[in-house]
XYZ file of C-alpha atoms in Angstrom:
727
model
C 111.194 106.837 198.409
C 112.968 108.033 195.277
C 116.205 106.317 194.272
C 119.464 108.260 194.032
C 120.923 109.214 190.647
C 117.624 108.441 188.877
C 115.478 111.202 187.342
C 112.215 111.887 189.057
C 110.244 111.043 185.912
C 111.720 107.491 185.958
C 111.349 106.780 189.662
C 108.833 104.399 191.230
C 107.653 104.598 194.841
C 105.866 102.064 197.046
C 103.213 103.471 199.366
C 100.147 102.256 201.220
C 96.912 102.747 199.358
C 93.516 103.823 200.739
C 92.764 100.255 201.895
C 96.121 99.942 203.632
C 97.706 97.757 200.978
C 101.066 98.693 199.514
C 101.088 99.764 195.905
C 103.815 100.862 193.507
C 103.232 104.174 191.733
C 105.308 106.534 189.586
C 106.928 109.328 191.544
C 104.794 111.831 189.602
C 101.238 110.625 190.176
C 97.985 112.428 191.110
C 97.458 110.088 194.042
C 100.539 111.511 195.740
C 99.153 115.076 195.759
C 98.274 116.503 199.156
C 94.753 117.827 199.733
C 95.299 121.525 200.260
C 93.319 124.482 198.962
C 95.258 127.556 197.800
C 93.138 130.720 197.975
C 93.360 133.263 195.134
C 95.170 136.557 195.597
C 93.412 139.902 196.016
C 95.141 143.256 195.597
C 95.550 145.591 198.610
C 92.546 147.828 199.333
C 92.674 151.338 197.907
C 90.565 153.201 200.465
C 92.270 151.549 203.421
C 89.164 150.915 205.557
C 89.876 148.811 208.671
C 87.619 145.963 207.554
C 89.190 145.659 204.118
C 92.690 145.924 205.555
C 91.969 143.127 208.017
C 90.493 140.969 205.240
C 93.543 141.528 203.042
C 95.962 140.693 205.845
C 94.155 137.455 206.664
C 93.896 136.470 203.010
C 97.560 137.229 202.316
C 98.612 135.309 205.421
C 96.884 132.172 204.113
C 98.685 132.494 200.774
C 102.071 133.034 202.415
C 101.681 130.043 204.745
C 100.521 127.767 201.908
C 103.406 128.752 199.609
C 105.962 128.340 202.388
C 104.541 124.873 203.057
C 104.870 124.101 199.337
C 108.486 125.283 199.197
C 109.368 123.090 202.173
C 108.186 119.890 200.433
C 110.768 117.435 199.040
C 111.479 117.390 195.336
C 109.020 114.667 194.331
C 106.177 115.946 196.525
C 106.700 119.488 195.254
C 106.331 118.497 191.611
C 103.286 116.357 192.335
C 101.602 119.334 193.964
C 102.640 121.725 191.180
C 101.518 119.496 188.321
C 98.255 118.138 189.742
C 96.943 120.901 192.057
C 94.746 123.277 190.058
C 94.137 125.605 193.013
C 97.872 126.309 193.200
C 97.984 127.433 189.563
C 94.920 129.629 190.055
C 96.549 131.236 193.080
C 99.773 131.978 191.175
C 97.887 133.264 188.115
C 95.756 135.558 190.262
C 98.870 137.156 191.717
C 100.342 137.768 188.253
C 97.081 139.386 187.157
C 96.259 141.547 190.183
C 99.598 142.336 191.853
C 100.386 146.083 191.799
C 102.989 147.167 189.249
C 105.787 149.674 189.748
C 103.742 152.840 189.201
C 100.818 151.418 191.179
C 102.855 151.154 194.380
C 102.563 154.916 194.877
C 98.763 154.655 195.164
C 98.852 151.846 197.721
C 97.853 152.610 201.319
C 100.644 153.630 203.609
C 99.791 151.034 206.279
C 103.035 149.329 207.387
C 101.222 146.043 208.046
C 99.790 145.948 204.516
C 103.178 146.797 202.973
C 104.982 144.102 204.976
C 102.410 141.449 204.119
C 102.538 142.393 200.431
C 106.325 141.939 200.449
C 105.965 138.495 202.060
C 103.488 137.332 199.412
C 105.649 138.807 196.660
C 108.718 136.908 197.852
C 106.880 133.596 198.280
C 105.390 133.762 194.768
C 108.751 134.542 193.202
C 110.493 131.658 194.989
C 107.720 129.303 193.867
C 108.118 130.250 190.201
C 111.889 130.052 190.542
C 111.711 126.463 191.845
C 109.195 125.554 189.148
C 111.697 126.744 186.502
C 114.542 124.606 187.929
C 114.783 121.076 186.602
C 117.790 120.092 188.731
C 118.031 120.951 192.401
C 120.803 118.518 193.370
C 122.475 115.303 192.220
C 119.634 113.264 193.688
C 116.727 115.612 192.908
C 116.355 116.368 189.220
C 114.212 115.855 186.147
C 115.236 114.819 182.672
C 115.552 118.140 180.720
C 113.333 117.000 177.864
C 110.699 115.673 180.282
C 110.946 118.872 182.295
C 110.234 120.947 179.167
C 107.302 118.726 178.283
C 105.804 118.907 181.796
C 105.857 122.698 182.054
C 104.606 123.139 178.473
C 101.803 120.559 178.475
C 100.518 121.579 181.923
C 100.692 125.312 181.107
C 102.931 125.999 184.075
C 104.579 128.715 181.975
C 103.478 130.597 178.884
C 104.372 133.854 177.109
C 101.922 136.079 179.068
C 103.323 134.658 182.312
C 106.852 135.486 181.184
C 105.771 139.071 180.503
C 104.136 139.401 183.925
C 107.083 137.799 185.710
C 109.497 140.269 184.113
C 107.469 143.356 184.978
C 106.721 142.217 188.538
C 110.043 140.703 189.616
C 112.522 142.251 187.179
C 113.659 145.028 189.489
C 116.532 143.596 191.511
C 116.152 140.056 190.103
C 116.955 140.568 186.429
C 119.834 138.063 186.356
C 117.818 135.323 188.085
C 114.888 135.911 185.766
C 117.160 135.835 182.728
C 118.615 132.451 183.743
C 115.160 131.131 184.600
C 113.551 132.110 181.259
C 116.612 131.068 179.280
C 116.542 127.625 180.926
C 112.870 127.199 180.046
C 113.337 128.256 176.406
C 116.399 126.020 176.094
C 114.634 122.911 177.388
C 111.405 123.635 175.519
C 111.994 125.327 172.110
C 108.241 125.350 171.500
C 108.112 128.569 173.475
C 109.935 130.314 170.609
C 107.047 129.331 168.326
C 104.564 130.674 170.852
C 106.532 133.908 171.097
C 106.495 134.301 167.341
C 102.727 133.887 167.347
C 102.332 136.339 170.244
C 104.101 139.299 168.601
C 101.161 140.164 166.274
C 98.920 140.254 169.334
C 101.334 142.661 170.992
C 101.276 144.857 167.896
C 97.497 144.869 168.084
C 97.810 146.778 171.369
C 99.117 149.874 169.579
C 96.520 149.539 166.808
C 93.780 149.416 169.434
C 95.021 152.574 171.125
C 95.239 154.427 167.810
C 91.755 153.255 166.911
C 90.410 154.523 170.246
C 92.027 157.896 169.537
C 90.404 158.086 166.110
C 93.714 157.780 164.247
C 94.432 155.855 161.068
C 95.889 152.391 161.770
C 98.404 150.536 159.674
C 97.988 146.911 158.664
C 94.893 144.974 157.734
C 92.521 147.373 159.500
C 93.632 150.199 157.235
C 92.528 148.253 154.123
C 88.967 147.838 155.354
C 86.320 150.163 153.891
C 85.352 153.115 156.063
C 82.064 152.699 157.881
C 79.264 155.228 157.581
C 79.464 156.188 161.246
C 83.260 156.527 161.199
C 83.043 160.303 161.514
C 81.340 159.904 164.882
C 84.299 158.002 166.360
C 85.587 159.819 169.472
C 89.100 161.183 169.758
C 91.397 161.746 172.702
C 89.895 165.207 173.176
C 86.238 164.127 172.879
C 86.157 160.719 174.579
C 84.904 160.445 178.130
C 87.267 161.123 180.989
C 87.149 157.518 182.173
C 87.958 156.229 178.694
C 90.962 158.548 178.505
C 92.169 157.412 181.922
C 91.758 153.743 180.968
C 93.564 154.330 177.681
C 96.583 155.964 179.343
C 96.742 153.238 182.007
C 96.528 150.565 179.308
C 99.357 152.167 177.336
C 101.531 152.545 180.439
C 101.034 148.936 181.549
C 101.632 147.531 178.052
C 104.804 149.479 177.285
C 106.273 148.787 180.733
C 105.610 145.053 180.423
C 107.013 144.683 176.901
C 110.118 146.700 177.767
C 110.794 144.595 180.880
C 110.562 141.373 178.865
C 112.893 142.580 176.092
C 115.354 143.949 178.627
C 115.546 140.739 180.690
C 115.377 138.283 177.768
C 117.227 139.933 174.830
C 116.887 136.775 172.715
C 113.273 137.806 172.098
C 114.385 140.998 170.296
C 115.105 139.139 167.062
C 111.592 137.683 167.061
C 109.999 141.098 167.616
C 112.300 142.637 165.014
C 111.309 140.105 162.363
C 107.679 141.274 162.601
C 108.564 144.921 161.904
C 107.980 145.874 165.527
C 110.420 148.785 165.376
C 108.750 150.600 162.482
C 105.287 150.106 164.003
C 106.549 151.409 167.316
C 107.988 154.573 165.750
C 104.824 155.216 163.741
C 102.651 154.837 166.826
C 104.872 157.203 168.800
C 104.697 159.888 166.150
C 100.915 159.608 165.674
C 99.342 158.827 169.031
C 101.638 160.392 171.614
C 101.104 164.064 170.601
C 97.295 163.642 170.671
C 97.373 161.986 174.073
C 99.687 164.657 175.454
C 97.422 167.403 174.145
C 94.366 165.776 175.710
C 96.035 165.324 179.095
C 97.276 168.938 179.116
C 94.129 170.671 177.920
C 91.222 168.710 179.392
C 89.721 169.398 182.801
C 89.691 166.509 185.263
C 87.378 165.985 188.204
C 89.729 164.335 190.684
C 92.541 166.343 192.242
C 95.959 165.208 191.069
C 94.537 162.998 188.306
C 96.001 165.156 185.546
C 99.482 165.017 187.050
C 99.243 161.238 187.527
C 98.166 160.726 183.898
C 100.995 162.962 182.697
C 103.548 160.960 184.671
C 102.232 157.692 183.249
C 102.213 159.063 179.707
C 105.770 160.367 180.081
C 106.800 156.984 181.484
C 105.231 155.259 178.466
C 107.098 157.525 176.042
C 110.386 156.786 177.750
C 109.763 153.023 177.620
C 108.907 153.176 173.902
C 112.178 154.948 173.161
C 114.083 152.430 175.274
C 112.381 149.539 173.456
C 113.562 150.969 170.131
C 117.080 151.201 171.511
C 116.990 147.583 172.738
C 115.877 146.335 169.320
C 118.616 148.308 167.535
C 121.284 147.233 169.993
C 120.606 143.484 170.094
C 119.733 142.988 166.418
C 122.126 145.399 164.662
C 124.763 146.888 166.955
C 125.662 143.851 169.076
C 126.823 141.691 166.095
C 129.021 144.593 164.956
C 130.638 144.924 168.391
C 131.203 141.166 168.568
C 132.933 141.191 165.170
C 130.771 138.621 163.453
C 130.817 137.693 159.795
C 127.764 139.798 158.967
C 129.163 143.081 160.297
C 128.661 144.913 157.010
C 125.037 143.844 156.626
C 124.252 144.742 160.237
C 125.837 148.180 159.818
C 123.794 148.752 156.659
C 120.614 147.707 158.451
C 121.374 150.002 161.387
C 121.893 152.974 159.072
C 118.636 152.175 157.268
C 116.708 152.154 160.522
C 118.245 155.429 161.676
C 117.501 156.988 158.304
C 113.892 155.801 158.523
C 113.566 157.806 161.742
C 114.195 161.102 159.925
C 110.551 161.782 158.875
C 109.375 161.047 162.439
C 110.803 164.238 163.926
C 109.151 163.953 167.334
C 110.401 160.415 167.877
C 113.808 161.248 166.413
C 114.413 164.160 168.799
C 113.242 162.167 171.837
C 115.373 159.181 170.833
C 118.423 161.385 170.277
C 117.879 162.993 173.679
C 118.228 159.660 175.501
C 120.518 157.822 173.067
C 122.513 160.274 170.897
C 122.631 159.122 167.301
C 126.101 160.652 167.026
C 127.314 157.892 169.360
C 125.925 155.217 167.055
C 127.702 156.793 164.094
C 130.937 157.042 166.061
C 130.785 153.327 166.919
C 130.133 152.459 163.289
C 133.078 154.548 162.115
C 135.366 152.839 164.628
C 134.211 149.319 163.708
C 133.886 149.911 159.955
C 136.033 152.764 158.631
C 134.472 152.356 155.158
C 131.170 153.944 156.251
C 130.029 156.626 153.801
C 130.647 160.036 155.397
C 128.072 161.717 153.171
C 125.410 159.395 154.503
C 126.350 159.951 158.115
C 126.495 163.735 157.626
C 123.016 163.671 156.109
C 121.782 161.674 159.091
C 123.253 164.137 161.607
C 121.755 167.075 159.719
C 118.373 165.378 159.885
C 118.716 165.020 163.652
C 119.499 168.719 163.985
C 116.506 169.564 161.788
C 114.277 167.494 164.082
C 115.514 169.434 167.103
C 114.909 172.763 165.332
C 111.364 171.828 164.408
C 110.728 170.642 167.951
C 111.817 173.980 169.400
C 109.628 175.828 166.913
C 106.678 173.619 167.789
C 107.149 174.439 171.447
C 106.904 178.137 170.676
C 103.683 177.962 168.579
C 101.853 174.651 168.752
C 101.865 174.064 172.488
C 100.887 177.532 173.687
C 97.151 176.996 173.399
C 97.240 173.764 175.350
C 98.890 175.316 178.378
C 96.970 178.610 178.662
C 94.933 177.553 181.658
C 97.700 175.644 183.435
C 98.430 178.270 186.128
C 94.728 178.592 186.977
C 94.441 174.830 187.399
C 97.498 174.589 189.569
C 98.673 171.495 187.679
C 101.529 172.756 185.549
C 102.911 169.488 184.294
C 104.747 170.951 181.338
C 107.973 171.787 183.099
C 108.236 170.799 186.718
C 111.958 171.142 187.301
C 114.814 173.533 186.718
C 116.632 173.481 183.400
C 120.310 173.521 182.585
C 122.150 176.573 181.332
C 122.142 175.319 177.737
C 118.380 174.677 177.829
C 117.833 178.101 179.352
C 119.747 179.739 176.508
C 117.687 177.754 173.999
C 114.430 178.943 175.579
C 115.638 182.548 175.574
C 116.592 182.350 171.907
C 113.224 180.846 171.034
C 111.317 183.662 172.780
C 113.543 186.477 171.506
C 113.054 185.305 167.929
C 109.355 186.114 168.367
C 109.650 189.064 170.764
C 112.992 190.751 170.071
C 112.100 193.983 171.921
C 112.057 192.343 175.346
C 115.141 192.266 177.520
C 116.785 189.027 178.559
C 116.500 189.871 182.237
C 112.731 190.294 181.929
C 112.391 187.049 179.965
C 114.448 185.156 182.536
C 112.131 186.373 185.284
C 109.106 185.229 183.242
C 110.615 181.805 182.616
C 111.351 181.375 186.291
C 107.821 182.429 187.229
C 106.226 179.952 184.784
C 108.605 177.050 185.519
C 110.603 177.525 182.297
C 107.605 176.890 180.055
C 108.334 178.985 176.969
C 104.900 178.386 175.408
C 103.139 179.748 178.464
C 105.456 182.748 178.664
C 104.854 183.721 175.014
C 101.098 183.258 175.306
C 100.759 185.334 178.482
C 102.967 188.120 177.116
C 100.952 188.372 173.888
C 97.636 188.342 175.757
C 98.951 190.682 178.463
C 98.103 188.254 181.260
C 101.355 188.219 183.169
C 101.478 187.814 186.919
C 101.372 191.070 188.945
C 104.986 190.641 190.017
C 106.067 190.558 186.358
C 103.945 193.553 185.293
C 105.981 195.790 187.602
C 109.270 194.881 185.928
C 110.895 196.840 183.133
C 110.331 194.875 179.927
C 113.659 196.054 178.541
C 115.533 194.913 181.656
C 118.878 193.390 180.627
C 120.314 190.232 182.006
C 122.206 190.739 185.278
C 125.928 190.669 184.784
C 127.624 187.827 186.584
C 131.305 188.460 187.082
C 133.292 185.346 186.341
C 135.508 184.047 189.067
C 139.205 184.726 188.414
C 141.395 181.875 187.438
C 143.272 180.561 190.427
C 146.421 180.035 188.366
C 146.466 183.684 187.306
C 146.096 185.172 190.787
C 148.245 182.788 192.781
C 151.664 183.882 193.933
C 154.432 181.498 194.791
C 158.186 181.616 195.242
C 158.517 178.861 192.668
C 156.741 180.748 189.869
C 158.459 180.458 186.477
C 161.085 178.038 187.721
C 162.079 174.960 185.758
C 159.451 172.823 187.528
C 156.463 175.213 187.216
C 154.070 172.921 185.348
C 151.364 175.609 185.262
C 153.477 177.873 183.019
C 155.686 175.331 181.255
C 154.602 172.747 178.738
C 157.708 170.614 179.146
C 159.570 169.713 182.332
C 162.804 167.734 182.595
C 161.438 164.598 184.245
C 164.923 163.149 184.655
C 165.482 165.648 187.471
C 162.379 164.587 189.352
C 162.226 161.502 191.497
C 160.607 160.365 194.715
C 162.877 159.473 197.588
C 166.414 158.262 196.921
C 167.494 157.621 193.375
C 167.547 154.027 192.252
C 170.974 152.435 192.689
C 172.310 155.356 194.726
C 173.629 154.572 198.194
C 174.049 156.957 201.105
C 177.854 156.905 200.713
C 177.653 157.874 197.049
C 175.260 160.682 197.941
C 177.674 162.114 200.520
C 180.665 161.773 198.202
C 178.911 163.634 195.424
C 180.748 166.993 195.217
C 179.093 168.159 192.059
C 177.792 171.315 193.726
C 181.391 172.283 194.617
C 182.469 171.968 191.003
C 179.537 174.112 189.936
C 180.598 176.901 192.314
C 184.293 176.757 191.343
C 183.872 178.956 188.273
C 182.187 181.614 190.378
C 185.063 181.908 192.847
C 187.761 181.832 190.153
C 186.714 185.343 189.199
C 187.919 186.546 192.629
C 191.282 184.710 192.539
C 193.435 187.384 190.823
C 193.220 191.127 191.380
C 194.843 193.218 188.680
C 196.385 196.306 190.248
C 198.348 197.611 187.268
C 197.334 197.439 183.642
C 200.261 197.992 181.287
C 199.151 199.705 178.113
C 201.019 198.970 174.977
C 201.726 201.836 172.600
C 198.615 202.684 170.679
C 196.170 201.022 173.137
C 193.332 203.076 174.602
C 192.360 202.909 178.298
C 188.741 202.624 177.232
C 189.471 199.121 175.899
C 189.947 197.986 179.515
C 187.066 200.018 180.915
C 189.421 202.274 182.914
C 187.695 205.492 181.926
C 184.142 204.183 182.152
C 181.980 205.586 184.892
C 180.476 202.895 187.095
C 177.352 204.007 188.890
C 177.402 201.007 191.253
C 181.113 201.366 192.131
C 181.950 200.460 195.740
C 184.665 202.811 197.150
C 184.640 201.463 200.697
C 188.208 200.248 200.577
C 189.668 203.062 198.439
C 192.800 204.749 199.850
C 191.926 208.177 198.508
C 191.546 211.008 200.997
C 188.078 212.222 200.177
C 187.665 215.859 201.103
C 191.359 216.319 201.854
C 191.663 219.373 199.633
C 188.664 221.186 201.077
C 189.425 224.744 202.295
C 187.593 224.348 205.583
C 189.203 224.798 208.969
C 189.776 221.083 209.553
C 191.717 220.355 206.410
C 193.857 217.246 206.468
C 196.620 219.068 204.564
C 196.842 221.797 207.224
C 197.776 219.273 209.904
C 201.406 218.507 210.747
C 202.356 215.076 209.420
C 203.220 212.452 211.991
C 206.919 212.056 212.764
C 208.737 209.598 214.962
C 210.472 211.250 217.987
C 214.215 211.564 217.804
C 214.749 209.424 220.878
C 213.027 206.489 219.268
C 214.633 206.765 215.845
C 217.249 204.214 214.901
C 220.327 205.154 212.838
C 221.092 208.574 211.511
C 218.614 211.065 210.197
C 219.439 210.833 206.479
C 218.850 207.077 206.484
C 215.533 207.475 208.298
C 214.402 210.171 205.942
C 215.465 208.071 202.974
C 213.487 205.096 204.231
C 210.520 207.337 204.914
C 210.628 208.689 201.396
C 210.801 205.143 199.994
C 207.765 204.157 202.061
C 205.789 207.237 201.106
C 206.417 206.808 197.400
C 204.422 203.585 196.949
C 201.691 205.040 199.100
C 201.377 208.018 196.794
C 201.365 205.738 193.775
C 198.641 203.572 195.270
C 196.345 206.356 196.449
C 194.009 206.191 193.472
C 194.093 202.412 192.981
C 191.310 200.007 193.922
C 193.218 197.445 196.005
C 190.740 194.698 196.752
C 193.383 192.539 198.533
C 196.489 194.294 199.918
C 199.947 192.757 200.277
C 200.013 190.672 203.512
C 203.705 191.481 204.152
C 202.935 195.195 204.033
C 200.020 194.732 206.407
C 202.227 192.878 208.908
C 204.814 195.668 208.819
C 202.145 198.250 209.497
C 200.779 196.242 212.423
C 204.277 195.908 213.907
C 204.758 199.639 213.549
C 201.496 200.323 215.372
C 202.515 198.071 218.258
C 205.908 199.703 218.516
C 204.305 203.126 218.573
C 201.951 202.025 221.377
C 204.892 200.760 223.438
C 206.712 204.069 223.005
C 203.735 206.079 224.224
C 202.733 203.854 227.211
C 206.106 202.450 228.122
C 207.254 198.874 227.761
C 205.659 196.401 230.154
C 206.961 192.839 229.852
C 204.477 190.037 229.969
C 204.002 188.606 233.530
C 205.831 185.448 234.337
C 203.550 182.486 235.175
C 203.522 181.346 238.803
C 205.424 178.163 239.561
C 204.066 176.732 242.804
C 204.555 173.041 241.950
C 208.351 172.976 242.158
C 210.568 169.937 242.471
C 209.632 166.619 244.102
C 209.690 166.577 247.900
C 213.161 166.079 249.430
C 215.097 167.616 246.528
C 214.834 171.248 247.642
C 213.010 174.169 245.947
C 214.203 177.112 243.879
C 213.930 180.645 245.168
C 211.266 181.459 242.532
C 209.065 178.584 243.712
C 209.321 179.685 247.371
C 208.378 183.279 246.448
C 205.411 182.117 244.312
C 204.103 179.931 247.114
C 204.342 182.802 249.597
C 202.422 185.102 247.235
C 199.703 182.505 246.734
C 199.323 181.966 250.496
C 199.092 185.660 251.122
C 196.579 186.458 248.368
C 194.321 183.423 248.353
C 191.896 185.001 250.843
C 191.418 188.053 248.590
C 189.058 186.199 246.317
C 186.950 183.038 246.275
C 185.018 182.219 249.497
C 187.763 182.176 252.135
C 186.378 185.147 254.113
C 182.729 184.185 254.417
C 182.520 184.975 258.138
C 183.848 188.485 257.693
C 181.407 189.241 254.894
C 178.500 187.817 256.893
C 179.363 190.078 259.807
C 179.417 193.106 257.466
C 175.927 192.296 256.107
C 174.535 191.770 259.611
C 175.948 195.051 260.833
C 174.252 196.847 257.898
C 170.885 195.238 258.675
C 170.736 192.995 255.639
C 170.307 189.803 257.688
C 167.647 189.664 260.426
C 169.060 188.822 263.813
């Protein structure tokens, strides 16, 4: 067997020969190949007949079992089989040629058994190519890199067409593995770069062939040839046979999808394609051939049901891939060095601007490219990386983009109307199959109203909705008076329905915190120092409790109530109005005023007609003149204070008045001393008791049955006698 730590290309093995004798052979030798036949691959059946399905399943099962057997071989046996077994290479090549691509999967039969078997074959083929592209599997199983590159190149295990097919077949979901695999092959065998450089002109010939089939003028060497006498009889996209048109669209779809997948997975190839002027040829082809193909697919009648829609999808897919290829070339050859900050940033920026400027005459391509990859973003990146970019040049470029969009909208209104006249009758309206955004809807309305200004927007919106937002079809049917019956009944001046905008939530909301210092919806600036989450940093619970700041803030408020001014002394020459004494206060509170409101009324219950209260003679102390003198002294301050707003009266005066009221009550009801508390405890036993203690004990003994529950039996007898308790 192979020795450890020695490359497979240097190993020698000793095995028994056909005659039973031992012989020493290199590890990679044709004699070590196993005799096994690998059957070629056949694509799944289209009609799905039981016999063909069974044949496909059996055929695919053989391929899967053989490839799994191959993958299970040890390193040396695997490479012997790969290098020297021609049937294996034919099997792998047949799968790359006939395996269904991404858009072909939709036409495959829906049999679960066929789909499962196809996935098994697909996985086995991918793993086989992946192992073939790996020169080192472990420390013991590996090939010398240079020898590995020579083996795969000289035995045609890989070539440029195989790389293209591998990318388009296995790129979805395996792009990183494929990138490492292809990069490893190109690194170990640089001759593939030479092959790639020689392959690019062949790839360019694809677009020349399609243009030649469409009867269009081709660039390059073919354009310099003299025109043949029968050149005028060359068919175009509109006059060629239906099968030729179908084959041409399928060829374009497969080619653009394959090239895009390769450039996307292996960006190093972009520089090689770019050096051959691939970008300019791509743009020229897009501008020349795509409109003719679109017109042919829209206008021509097709025999098979759904064929027109399928061709339109493939053509749209091809257009999208062409635009994405242009973006990949610009990104990896011009924009990527600028973003990486290389030494040639200025030259790359100049080249990028030249390419974008060269797009300006190709208005169809320019508008489609700007739709997927806005040119304004490219200019913005350039201005950020290189502030010295000429603004006049960039403004001219943006104006050219806008001009391309304007011409595209005008072309939709006039040029495409004829091609879509019969679309509703066919039932294959492929022009606009989905709803449009509000901005696109406004653009379509403006385009139609420029031609038909007398029609109302509401009527035009109904027409657009009926014809799937196809402005060309709407204009054509209105001019030829071939609208649908539901549209003929509408008023052609019908305005657009008014849609009331929803009110702003911030304007209709109501909250107790509106317009406060933290209302961020109505304030631009908020004191963030007063906002925190949880407890303040460095603040303990004790400091929080000892914080009496709120008391200090309220102190000024209560100081205004500390002093009540009863008398204001006016200096000579001062006016009472200076102190607000004569001002009328509408909100004045007279609850505690001492004035006798209504005392001077002349009704029968006048307070002045009553006899003033006088103390009886028997209760008066001292002689009469002294009492009358004291009464006059007491009445004088009362008269002086009648019209004064005393917020807080003198406490001493209030106590005197309360004492007077109590004395008056005692005089009217008689004096009753407060009862003496009972003293039933008395002195300690053996020392004798006072008379008061003996009397209190007797009273307690006599009256203790009056309350509490000491007479329960008597009360129970009373209830029973009254019939309250059943006997």
